[in-house]
Short mmCIF file of N, CA and C in Angstrom, two decimals:
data_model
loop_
_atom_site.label_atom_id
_atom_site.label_comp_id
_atom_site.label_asym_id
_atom_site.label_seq_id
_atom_site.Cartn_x
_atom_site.Cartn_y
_atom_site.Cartn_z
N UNK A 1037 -31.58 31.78 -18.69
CA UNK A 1037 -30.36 31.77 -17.91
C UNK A 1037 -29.58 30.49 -18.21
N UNK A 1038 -28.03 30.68 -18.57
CA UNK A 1038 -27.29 29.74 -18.99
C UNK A 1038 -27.08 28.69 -17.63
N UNK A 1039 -27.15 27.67 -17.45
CA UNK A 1039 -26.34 26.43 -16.44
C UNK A 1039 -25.07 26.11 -16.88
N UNK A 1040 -24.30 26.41 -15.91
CA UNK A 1040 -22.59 26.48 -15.97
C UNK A 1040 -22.50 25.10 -15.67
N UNK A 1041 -22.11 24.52 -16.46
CA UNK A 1041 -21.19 22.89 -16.60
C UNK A 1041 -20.22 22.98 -15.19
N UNK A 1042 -19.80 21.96 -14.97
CA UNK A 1042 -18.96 21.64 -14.46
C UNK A 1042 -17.50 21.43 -14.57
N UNK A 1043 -16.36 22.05 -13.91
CA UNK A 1043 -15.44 22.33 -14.52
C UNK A 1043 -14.68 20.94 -15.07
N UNK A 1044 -14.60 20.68 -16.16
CA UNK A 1044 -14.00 19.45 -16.83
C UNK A 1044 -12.56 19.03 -16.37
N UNK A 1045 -12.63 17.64 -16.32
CA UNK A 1045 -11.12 17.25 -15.53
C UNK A 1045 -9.76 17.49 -16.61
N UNK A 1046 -9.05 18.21 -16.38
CA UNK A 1046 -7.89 18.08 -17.42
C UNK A 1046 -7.29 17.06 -17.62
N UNK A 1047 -6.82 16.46 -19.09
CA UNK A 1047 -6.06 16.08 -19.08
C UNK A 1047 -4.30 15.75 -19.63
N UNK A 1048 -3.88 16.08 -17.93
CA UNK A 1048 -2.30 16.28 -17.83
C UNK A 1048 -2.04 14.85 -17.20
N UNK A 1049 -2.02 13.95 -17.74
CA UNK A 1049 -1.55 12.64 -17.37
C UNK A 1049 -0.24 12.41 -17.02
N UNK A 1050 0.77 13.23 -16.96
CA UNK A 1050 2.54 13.21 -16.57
C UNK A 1050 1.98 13.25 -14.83
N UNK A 1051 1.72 14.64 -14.79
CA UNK A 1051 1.49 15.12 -13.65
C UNK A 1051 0.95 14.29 -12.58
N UNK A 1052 -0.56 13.90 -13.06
CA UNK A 1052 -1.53 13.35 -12.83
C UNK A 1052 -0.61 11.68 -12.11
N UNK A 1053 0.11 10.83 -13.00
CA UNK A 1053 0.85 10.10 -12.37
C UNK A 1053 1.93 9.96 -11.68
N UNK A 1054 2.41 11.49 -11.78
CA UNK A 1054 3.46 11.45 -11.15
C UNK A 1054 3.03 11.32 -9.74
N UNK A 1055 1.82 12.82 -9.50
CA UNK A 1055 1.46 12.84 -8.01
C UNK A 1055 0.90 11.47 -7.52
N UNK A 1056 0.38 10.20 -8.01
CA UNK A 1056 0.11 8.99 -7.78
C UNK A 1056 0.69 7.57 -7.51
N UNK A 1057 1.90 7.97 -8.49
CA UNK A 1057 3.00 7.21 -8.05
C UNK A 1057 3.56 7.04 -7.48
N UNK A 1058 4.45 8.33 -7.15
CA UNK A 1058 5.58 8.75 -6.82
C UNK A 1058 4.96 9.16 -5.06
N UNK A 1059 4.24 10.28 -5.26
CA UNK A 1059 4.05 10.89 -4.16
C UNK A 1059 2.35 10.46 -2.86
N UNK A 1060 1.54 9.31 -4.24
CA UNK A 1060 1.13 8.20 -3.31
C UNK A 1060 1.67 7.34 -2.54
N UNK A 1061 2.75 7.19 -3.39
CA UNK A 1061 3.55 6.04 -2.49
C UNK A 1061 4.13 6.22 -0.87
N UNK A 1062 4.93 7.54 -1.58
CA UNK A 1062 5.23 8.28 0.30
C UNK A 1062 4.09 8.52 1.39
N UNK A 1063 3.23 8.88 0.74
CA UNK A 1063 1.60 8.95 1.71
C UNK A 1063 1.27 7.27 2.48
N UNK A 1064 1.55 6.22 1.23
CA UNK A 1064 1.14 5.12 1.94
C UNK A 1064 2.12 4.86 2.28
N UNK A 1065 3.11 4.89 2.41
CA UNK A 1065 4.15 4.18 3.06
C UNK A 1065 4.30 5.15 4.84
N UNK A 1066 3.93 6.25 5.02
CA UNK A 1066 3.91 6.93 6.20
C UNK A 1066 2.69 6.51 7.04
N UNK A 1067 1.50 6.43 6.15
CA UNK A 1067 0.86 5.58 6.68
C UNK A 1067 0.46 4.35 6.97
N UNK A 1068 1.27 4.10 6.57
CA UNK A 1068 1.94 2.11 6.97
C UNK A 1068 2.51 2.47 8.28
N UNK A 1069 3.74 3.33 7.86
CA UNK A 1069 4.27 3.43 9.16
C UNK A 1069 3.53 4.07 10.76
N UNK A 1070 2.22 4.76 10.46
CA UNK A 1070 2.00 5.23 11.57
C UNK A 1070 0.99 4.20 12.02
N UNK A 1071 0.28 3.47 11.01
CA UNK A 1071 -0.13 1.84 11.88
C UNK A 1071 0.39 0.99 12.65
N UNK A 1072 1.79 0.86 12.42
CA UNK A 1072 2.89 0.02 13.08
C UNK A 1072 3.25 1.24 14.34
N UNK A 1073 3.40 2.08 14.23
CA UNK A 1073 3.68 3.17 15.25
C UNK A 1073 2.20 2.44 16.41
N UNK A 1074 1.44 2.97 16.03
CA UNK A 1074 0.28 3.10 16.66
C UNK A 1074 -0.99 1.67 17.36
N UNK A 1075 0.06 0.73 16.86
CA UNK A 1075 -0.46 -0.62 16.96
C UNK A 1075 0.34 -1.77 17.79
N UNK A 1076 1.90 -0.64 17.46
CA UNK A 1076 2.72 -1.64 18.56
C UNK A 1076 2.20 -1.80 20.26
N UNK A 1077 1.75 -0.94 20.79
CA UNK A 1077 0.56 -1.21 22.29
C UNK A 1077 -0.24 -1.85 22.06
N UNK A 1078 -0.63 -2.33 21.06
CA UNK A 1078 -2.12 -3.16 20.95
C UNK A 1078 -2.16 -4.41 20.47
N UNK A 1079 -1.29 -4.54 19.63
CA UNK A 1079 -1.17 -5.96 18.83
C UNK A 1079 0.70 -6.60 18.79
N UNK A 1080 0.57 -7.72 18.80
CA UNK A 1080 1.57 -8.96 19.34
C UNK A 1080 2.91 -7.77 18.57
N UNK A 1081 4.04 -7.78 19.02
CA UNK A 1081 4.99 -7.17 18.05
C UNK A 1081 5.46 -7.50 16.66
N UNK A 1082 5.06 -8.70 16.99
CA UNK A 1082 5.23 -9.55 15.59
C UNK A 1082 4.59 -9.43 14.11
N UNK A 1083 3.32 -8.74 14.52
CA UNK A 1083 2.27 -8.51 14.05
C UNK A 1083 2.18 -6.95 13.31
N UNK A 1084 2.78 -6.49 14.14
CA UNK A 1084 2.64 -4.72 13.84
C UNK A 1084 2.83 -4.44 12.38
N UNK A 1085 4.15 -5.68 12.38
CA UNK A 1085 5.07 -4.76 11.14
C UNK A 1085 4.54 -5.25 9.61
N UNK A 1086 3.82 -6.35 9.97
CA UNK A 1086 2.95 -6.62 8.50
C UNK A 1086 2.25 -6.49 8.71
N UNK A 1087 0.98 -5.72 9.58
CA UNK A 1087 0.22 -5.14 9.85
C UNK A 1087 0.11 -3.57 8.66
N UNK A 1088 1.27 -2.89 9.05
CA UNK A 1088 1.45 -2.08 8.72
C UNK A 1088 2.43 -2.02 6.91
N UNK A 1089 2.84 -3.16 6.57
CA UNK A 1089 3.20 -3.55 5.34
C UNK A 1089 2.22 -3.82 4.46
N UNK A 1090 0.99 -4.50 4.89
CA UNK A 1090 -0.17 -4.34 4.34
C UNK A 1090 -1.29 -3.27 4.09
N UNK A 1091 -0.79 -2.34 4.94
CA UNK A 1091 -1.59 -1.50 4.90
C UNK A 1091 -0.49 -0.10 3.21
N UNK A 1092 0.14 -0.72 3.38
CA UNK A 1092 0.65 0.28 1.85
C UNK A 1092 -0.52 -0.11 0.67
N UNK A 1093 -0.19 -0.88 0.79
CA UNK A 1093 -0.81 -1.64 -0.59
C UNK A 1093 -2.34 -1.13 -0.63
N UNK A 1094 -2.86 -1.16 0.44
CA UNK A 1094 -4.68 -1.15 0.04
C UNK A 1094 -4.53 0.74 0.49
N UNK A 1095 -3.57 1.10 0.78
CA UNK A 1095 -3.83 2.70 0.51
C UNK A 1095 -2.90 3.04 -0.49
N UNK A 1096 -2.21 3.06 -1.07
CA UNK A 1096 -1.56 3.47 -1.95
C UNK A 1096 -2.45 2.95 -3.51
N UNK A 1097 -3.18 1.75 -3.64
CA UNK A 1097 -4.36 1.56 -4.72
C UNK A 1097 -5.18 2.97 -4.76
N UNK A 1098 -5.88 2.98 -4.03
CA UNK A 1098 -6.92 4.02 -4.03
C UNK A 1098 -6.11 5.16 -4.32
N UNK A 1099 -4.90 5.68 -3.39
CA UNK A 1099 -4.45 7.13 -4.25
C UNK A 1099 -4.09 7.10 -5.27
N UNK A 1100 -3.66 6.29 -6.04
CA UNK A 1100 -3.33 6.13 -7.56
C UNK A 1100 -4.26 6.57 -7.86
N UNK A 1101 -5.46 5.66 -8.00
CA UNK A 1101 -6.45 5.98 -8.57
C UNK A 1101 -7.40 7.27 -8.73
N UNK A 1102 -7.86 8.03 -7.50
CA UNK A 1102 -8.01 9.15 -7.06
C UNK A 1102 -7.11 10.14 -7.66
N UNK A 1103 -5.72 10.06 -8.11
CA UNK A 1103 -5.14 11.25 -8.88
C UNK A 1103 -5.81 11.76 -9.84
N UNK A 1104 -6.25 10.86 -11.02
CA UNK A 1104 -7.07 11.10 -12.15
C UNK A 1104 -8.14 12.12 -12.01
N UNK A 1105 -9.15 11.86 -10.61
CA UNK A 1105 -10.23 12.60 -10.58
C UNK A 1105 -10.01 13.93 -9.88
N UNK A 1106 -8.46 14.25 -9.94
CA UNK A 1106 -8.64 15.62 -9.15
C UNK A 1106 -8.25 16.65 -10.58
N UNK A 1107 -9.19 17.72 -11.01
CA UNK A 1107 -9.15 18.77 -12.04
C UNK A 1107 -8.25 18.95 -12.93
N UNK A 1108 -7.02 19.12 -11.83
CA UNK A 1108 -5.46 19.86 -12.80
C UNK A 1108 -4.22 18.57 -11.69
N UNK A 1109 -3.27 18.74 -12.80
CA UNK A 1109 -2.56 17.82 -12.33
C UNK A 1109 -1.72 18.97 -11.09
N UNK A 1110 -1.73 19.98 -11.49
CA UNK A 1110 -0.74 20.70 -10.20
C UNK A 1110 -1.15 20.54 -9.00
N UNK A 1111 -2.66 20.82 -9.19
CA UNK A 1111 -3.91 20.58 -8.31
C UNK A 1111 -3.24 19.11 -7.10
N UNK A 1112 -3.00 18.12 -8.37
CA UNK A 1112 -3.43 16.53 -7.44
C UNK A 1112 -1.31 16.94 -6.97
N UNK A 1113 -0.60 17.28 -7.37
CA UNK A 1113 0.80 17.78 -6.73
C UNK A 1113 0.70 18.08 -5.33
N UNK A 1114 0.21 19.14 -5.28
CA UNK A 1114 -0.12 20.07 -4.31
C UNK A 1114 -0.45 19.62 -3.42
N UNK A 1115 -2.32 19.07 -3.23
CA UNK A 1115 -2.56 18.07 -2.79
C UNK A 1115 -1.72 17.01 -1.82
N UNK A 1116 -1.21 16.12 -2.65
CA UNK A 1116 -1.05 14.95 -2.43
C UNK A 1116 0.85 15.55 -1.59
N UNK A 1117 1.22 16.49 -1.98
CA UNK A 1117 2.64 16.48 -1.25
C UNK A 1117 2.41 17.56 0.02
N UNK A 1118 1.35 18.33 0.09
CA UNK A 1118 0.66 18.81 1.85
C UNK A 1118 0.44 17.51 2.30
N UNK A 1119 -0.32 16.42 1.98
CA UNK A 1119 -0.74 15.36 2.88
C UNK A 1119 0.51 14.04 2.77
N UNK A 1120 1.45 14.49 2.29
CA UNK A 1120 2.92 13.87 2.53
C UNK A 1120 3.89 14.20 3.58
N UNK A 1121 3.21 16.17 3.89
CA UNK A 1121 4.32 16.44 4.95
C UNK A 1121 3.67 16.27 6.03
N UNK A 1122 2.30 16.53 6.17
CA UNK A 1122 1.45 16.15 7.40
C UNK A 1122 1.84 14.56 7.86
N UNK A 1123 1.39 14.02 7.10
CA UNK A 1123 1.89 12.48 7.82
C UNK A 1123 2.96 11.87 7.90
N UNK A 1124 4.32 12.46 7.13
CA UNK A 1124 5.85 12.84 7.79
C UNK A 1124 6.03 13.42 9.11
N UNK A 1125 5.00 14.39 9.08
CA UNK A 1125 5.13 15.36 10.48
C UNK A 1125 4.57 14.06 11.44
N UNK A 1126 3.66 13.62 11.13
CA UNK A 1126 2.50 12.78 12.19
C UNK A 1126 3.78 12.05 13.00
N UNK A 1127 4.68 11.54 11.83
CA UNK A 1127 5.13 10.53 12.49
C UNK A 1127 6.48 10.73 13.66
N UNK A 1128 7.56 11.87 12.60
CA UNK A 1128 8.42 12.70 13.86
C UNK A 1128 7.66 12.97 14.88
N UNK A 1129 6.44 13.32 14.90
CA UNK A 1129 5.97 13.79 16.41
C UNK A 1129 5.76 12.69 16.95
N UNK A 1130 5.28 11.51 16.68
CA UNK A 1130 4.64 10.55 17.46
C UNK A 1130 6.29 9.63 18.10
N UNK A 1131 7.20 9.83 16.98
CA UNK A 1131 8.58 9.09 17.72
C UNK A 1131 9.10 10.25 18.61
N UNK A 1132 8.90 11.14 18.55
CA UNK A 1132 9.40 12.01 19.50
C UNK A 1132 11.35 12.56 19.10
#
């Protein structure tokens, strides 16, 4: 009986950076913003907003990176621009 490999990662590197660049960036930057949303009750006001300026940077690294390891680049598209409108949505709802 044959053992089926594992499906090999393509490589579409346009794609692949586009969804990392481009459409990491909007992911971390919403979630910057919903730290500062979500932190202004808790921490000095002063604080929130580079609170939440810092927080781009150490999430938007990792999704870059993470594009590469997802199969097909439409794949990491797809992906990555559902969890762009979710945390767009997060945030209209939370400002009301």
């Amino acid at each position: 009986m044959k053992v089926k490999s594992p499906a090999k990662i393509q490589a579409d590197w346009w794609s692949k950076t586009f969804a990392g660049l481009v459409l990491g960036l909007l992911i971390a930057i919403a979630l910057g913003s919903l730290v500062v949303l979500l932190s202004l009750a808790h921490v000095d006001r002063s604080l929130a907003p580079q609170l939440g300026m810092w927080t781009i940077a150490w999430v938007w690294s990792p999704l870059f990176f993470l594009a590469y390891f997802i199969p097909k680049g439409w794949q990491a598209i797809a992906i990555y621009s559902l969890t762009a409108v979710l945390a767009y949505a997060a945030i209209f709802w939370l400002r009301g």
